[in-house]
CSV table of C-alpha atoms in Angstrom, one decimal:
chain,number,residue,atom,x,y,z
A,181,MET,CA,-89.2,27.5,-1.6
A,182,ALA,CA,-87.8,27.5,-5.2
A,183,ILE,CA,-86.8,31.2,-4.9
A,184,GLY,CA,-85.0,30.4,-1.6
A,185,GLY,CA,-83.2,27.4,-3.3
A,186,VAL,CA,-82.1,29.7,-6.0
A,187,ALA,CA,-80.8,32.1,-3.7
A,188,LEU,CA,-78.8,29.5,-1.7
A,189,LEU,CA,-77.4,27.8,-4.9
A,190,ALA,CA,-76.0,31.4,-6.0
A,191,ALA,CA,-74.7,32.1,-2.5
A,192,VAL,CA,-72.8,28.9,-3.0
A,193,LEU,CA,-71.8,29.2,-6.7
A,194,ILE,CA,-70.7,32.9,-6.5
A,195,PRO,CA,-67.9,32.6,-4.1
A,196,ALA,CA,-66.8,29.4,-5.8
A,197,ALA,CA,-66.5,31.2,-9.1
A,198,THR,CA,-64.9,34.2,-7.6
A,199,GLY,CA,-62.2,32.0,-6.0
A,200,ALA,CA,-61.6,30.2,-9.3
A,201,ARG,CA,-60.8,33.5,-10.9
A,202,ALA,CA,-58.4,34.4,-8.1
A,203,ALA,CA,-56.6,31.2,-8.7
A,204,ILE,CA,-56.0,32.3,-12.2
A,205,GLY,CA,-54.2,35.6,-11.2
A,206,ILE,CA,-50.5,36.5,-11.6
A,207,THR,CA,-47.7,35.9,-9.2
A,208,LYS,CA,-44.6,38.1,-10.2
A,209,CYS,CA,-41.3,37.8,-8.6
A,210,THR,CA,-38.0,39.6,-8.9
A,211,GLY,CA,-34.7,38.9,-7.6
A,212,SER,CA,-31.0,37.6,-8.5
A,213,GLN,CA,-30.1,34.2,-9.5
A,214,THR,CA,-26.5,32.4,-9.4
A,215,VAL,CA,-25.7,29.7,-11.9
A,216,THR,CA,-23.2,27.1,-11.9
A,217,TYR,CA,-22.1,25.1,-15.1
A,218,THR,CA,-20.7,21.5,-15.0
A,219,PRO,CA,-18.5,21.3,-17.0
A,220,GLY,CA,-17.8,25.0,-17.7
A,221,LEU,CA,-19.1,26.6,-20.8
A,222,THR,CA,-16.6,26.9,-23.6
A,223,ASP,CA,-16.9,28.6,-27.2
A,224,GLU,CA,-17.7,24.9,-28.4
A,225,PRO,CA,-21.2,23.5,-27.7
A,226,ARG,CA,-21.4,20.6,-25.3
A,227,GLU,CA,-23.8,18.9,-23.0
A,228,VAL,CA,-23.8,20.9,-19.6
A,229,THR,CA,-25.6,20.5,-16.4
A,230,VAL,CA,-26.8,24.0,-15.2
A,231,SER,CA,-27.8,24.5,-11.6
A,232,GLY,CA,-28.6,27.5,-9.4
A,233,ASN,CA,-30.4,29.3,-6.8
A,234,ALA,CA,-32.4,32.7,-6.5
A,235,PRO,CA,-33.6,34.6,-3.7
A,236,LEU,CA,-36.9,36.2,-4.8
A,237,ILE,CA,-37.1,39.3,-2.7
A,238,ASP,CA,-39.9,40.9,-4.2
A,239,CYS,CA,-43.1,38.9,-4.9
A,240,VAL,CA,-46.7,40.3,-5.6
A,241,SER,CA,-49.4,37.8,-6.1
A,242,THR,CA,-53.1,38.4,-7.0
A,243,SER,CA,-53.7,34.7,-6.4
A,244,ASP,CA,-52.3,34.3,-2.9
A,245,PRO,CA,-51.8,37.7,-0.9
A,246,THR,CA,-49.7,35.9,1.6
A,247,ILE,CA,-46.9,35.5,-0.9
A,248,SER,CA,-44.2,38.4,-0.7
A,249,GLN,CA,-40.8,36.5,-0.9
A,250,ALA,CA,-39.4,33.2,-2.1
A,251,THR,CA,-36.3,31.1,-2.6
A,252,SER,CA,-35.8,29.2,-5.7
A,253,THR,CA,-33.4,26.4,-6.7
A,254,PHE,CA,-33.1,24.7,-10.3
A,255,SER,CA,-31.2,22.0,-12.3
A,256,ALA,CA,-31.3,21.6,-15.9
A,257,THR,CA,-29.4,19.9,-18.7
A,258,GLY,CA,-28.8,20.8,-22.2
A,259,THR,CA,-26.3,21.8,-25.0
A,260,PHE,CA,-24.6,25.0,-24.3
A,261,SER,CA,-21.6,27.2,-25.3
A,262,CYS,CA,-20.9,30.7,-24.2
A,263,THR,CA,-22.8,32.0,-27.0
A,264,SER,CA,-25.9,29.8,-27.2
A,265,GLY,CA,-27.9,27.0,-25.7
A,266,THR,CA,-31.1,25.4,-24.8
A,267,ARG,CA,-32.0,23.2,-21.8
A,268,ALA,CA,-34.8,21.6,-20.1
A,269,GLY,CA,-35.1,21.1,-16.3
A,270,ASN,CA,-37.2,21.8,-13.1
A,271,ARG,CA,-37.4,24.6,-10.8
A,272,LYS,CA,-38.6,24.6,-7.3
A,273,ILE,CA,-39.9,27.5,-5.4
A,274,THR,CA,-40.4,27.8,-1.6
A,275,TRP,CA,-42.6,30.6,-0.8
A,276,ASN,CA,-42.4,32.7,2.5
A,277,ASN,CA,-45.9,31.0,3.5
A,278,GLY,CA,-44.4,27.7,3.7
A,279,ASN,CA,-46.1,26.3,0.4
A,280,THR,CA,-43.8,25.0,-2.6
A,281,SER,CA,-44.3,25.0,-6.3
A,282,THR,CA,-42.3,22.7,-8.9
A,283,LEU,CA,-42.0,24.0,-12.1
A,284,SER,CA,-40.9,22.3,-15.3
A,285,SER,CA,-39.0,24.5,-17.8
A,286,THR,CA,-37.3,24.9,-21.2
A,287,SER,CA,-35.1,27.7,-22.0
A,288,THR,CA,-33.2,29.5,-24.8
A,289,VAL,CA,-30.0,31.4,-24.4
A,290,SER,CA,-29.0,34.5,-26.6
A,291,VAL,CA,-26.1,36.7,-26.2
A,292,ASN,CA,-25.7,40.3,-27.3
A,293,GLY,CA,-22.0,41.6,-26.5
A,294,ALA,CA,-21.4,40.9,-23.0
A,295,GLU,CA,-25.0,40.4,-22.0
A,296,SER,CA,-26.9,37.0,-22.2
A,297,LEU,CA,-30.6,36.7,-22.0
A,298,VAL,CA,-32.2,33.4,-21.0
A,299,LEU,CA,-36.0,33.2,-21.9
A,300,ILE,CA,-37.7,30.6,-19.8
A,301,LYS,CA,-41.2,29.0,-19.9
A,302,GLY,CA,-43.0,26.1,-18.6
A,303,VAL,CA,-45.7,24.9,-16.4
A,304,VAL,CA,-46.3,24.5,-12.6
A,305,VAL,CA,-46.3,20.7,-12.2
A,306,ASP,CA,-46.9,20.5,-8.5
A,307,GLY,CA,-47.9,22.5,-5.5
A,308,GLU,CA,-49.0,25.9,-5.3
A,309,PHE,CA,-50.6,27.1,-8.6
A,310,LYS,CA,-50.4,23.5,-10.1
A,311,GLY,CA,-51.3,23.8,-13.8
A,312,ALA,CA,-50.4,27.4,-14.3
A,313,GLN,CA,-48.2,28.3,-17.1
A,314,TRP,CA,-45.0,30.5,-16.3
A,315,THR,CA,-42.3,32.5,-17.8
A,316,GLY,CA,-38.9,33.9,-16.8
A,317,THR,CA,-36.1,36.1,-17.8
A,318,PHE,CA,-32.4,35.9,-16.5
A,319,ILE,CA,-30.2,38.5,-17.6
A,320,MET,CA,-26.7,37.8,-16.9
A,321,PHE,CA,-23.2,39.4,-17.3
A,322,SER,CA,-20.1,37.3,-17.3
A,323,THR,CA,-17.2,38.9,-15.1
A,324,LYS,CA,-14.8,36.5,-16.8
A,325,PRO,CA,-15.6,36.1,-20.5
A,326,LEU,CA,-12.0,34.9,-21.3
A,327,ALA,CA,-12.7,31.8,-19.4
A,328,CYS,CA,-14.8,30.6,-22.4
A,329,LEU,CA,-11.5,30.3,-24.3
A,330,THR,CA,-9.9,27.9,-21.8
A,331,GLU,CA,-10.7,24.1,-21.5
A,332,GLN,CA,-12.1,24.5,-18.2
A,333,GLY,CA,-14.6,27.1,-19.5
A,334,LEU,CA,-16.6,29.6,-17.6
A,335,ALA,CA,-17.8,28.1,-14.3
A,336,GLY,CA,-20.7,30.2,-13.5
A,337,VAL,CA,-22.5,33.6,-13.7
A,338,SER,CA,-25.0,35.7,-11.7
A,339,GLY,CA,-27.5,38.2,-12.8
A,340,ALA,CA,-31.3,39.5,-12.4
A,341,LEU,CA,-34.2,37.1,-12.7
A,342,THR,CA,-38.0,37.9,-13.1
A,343,LEU,CA,-40.6,35.1,-12.8
A,344,ASN,CA,-44.2,35.3,-13.8
A,345,ILE,CA,-46.9,32.6,-12.9
A,346,GLY,CA,-50.5,32.6,-14.0
A,347,SER,CA,-52.5,34.8,-16.7
A,348,LEU,CA,-49.6,35.8,-18.7
């Protein structure tokens, strides 16, 4: 009887442990992102609201094999210029399987010539992958760099986005 109880307990616990490990896996997505700045970015730092959307067309997940694509929207506020900035905000991802994830984020921007690199990090605060850490990179090129010299500033950019959720 004791052996049968141990076997039953092992049968119950082993799948649970395996499932817990699977939930800690990695989800990686790539796509493109379009960003709008309000007001536009200038050479002088100022408070700016950044919003955008990103179709994530190539997703692979060891945590949830039903995921292959997603759409992502975000909004953040921070101090920005055309050459630097930091922000805090939220991102919402709608997965192709119908689930969603809400992610908190902070990011920093660095500029090297015509290329800007945004490094993003945060935590999934709600929905699928809740509690997991995440990182992202957004590489953008301005097609209107002279807009930074105007009072209206640079209104937006687009570029390549990579998101990684889970064991980083």
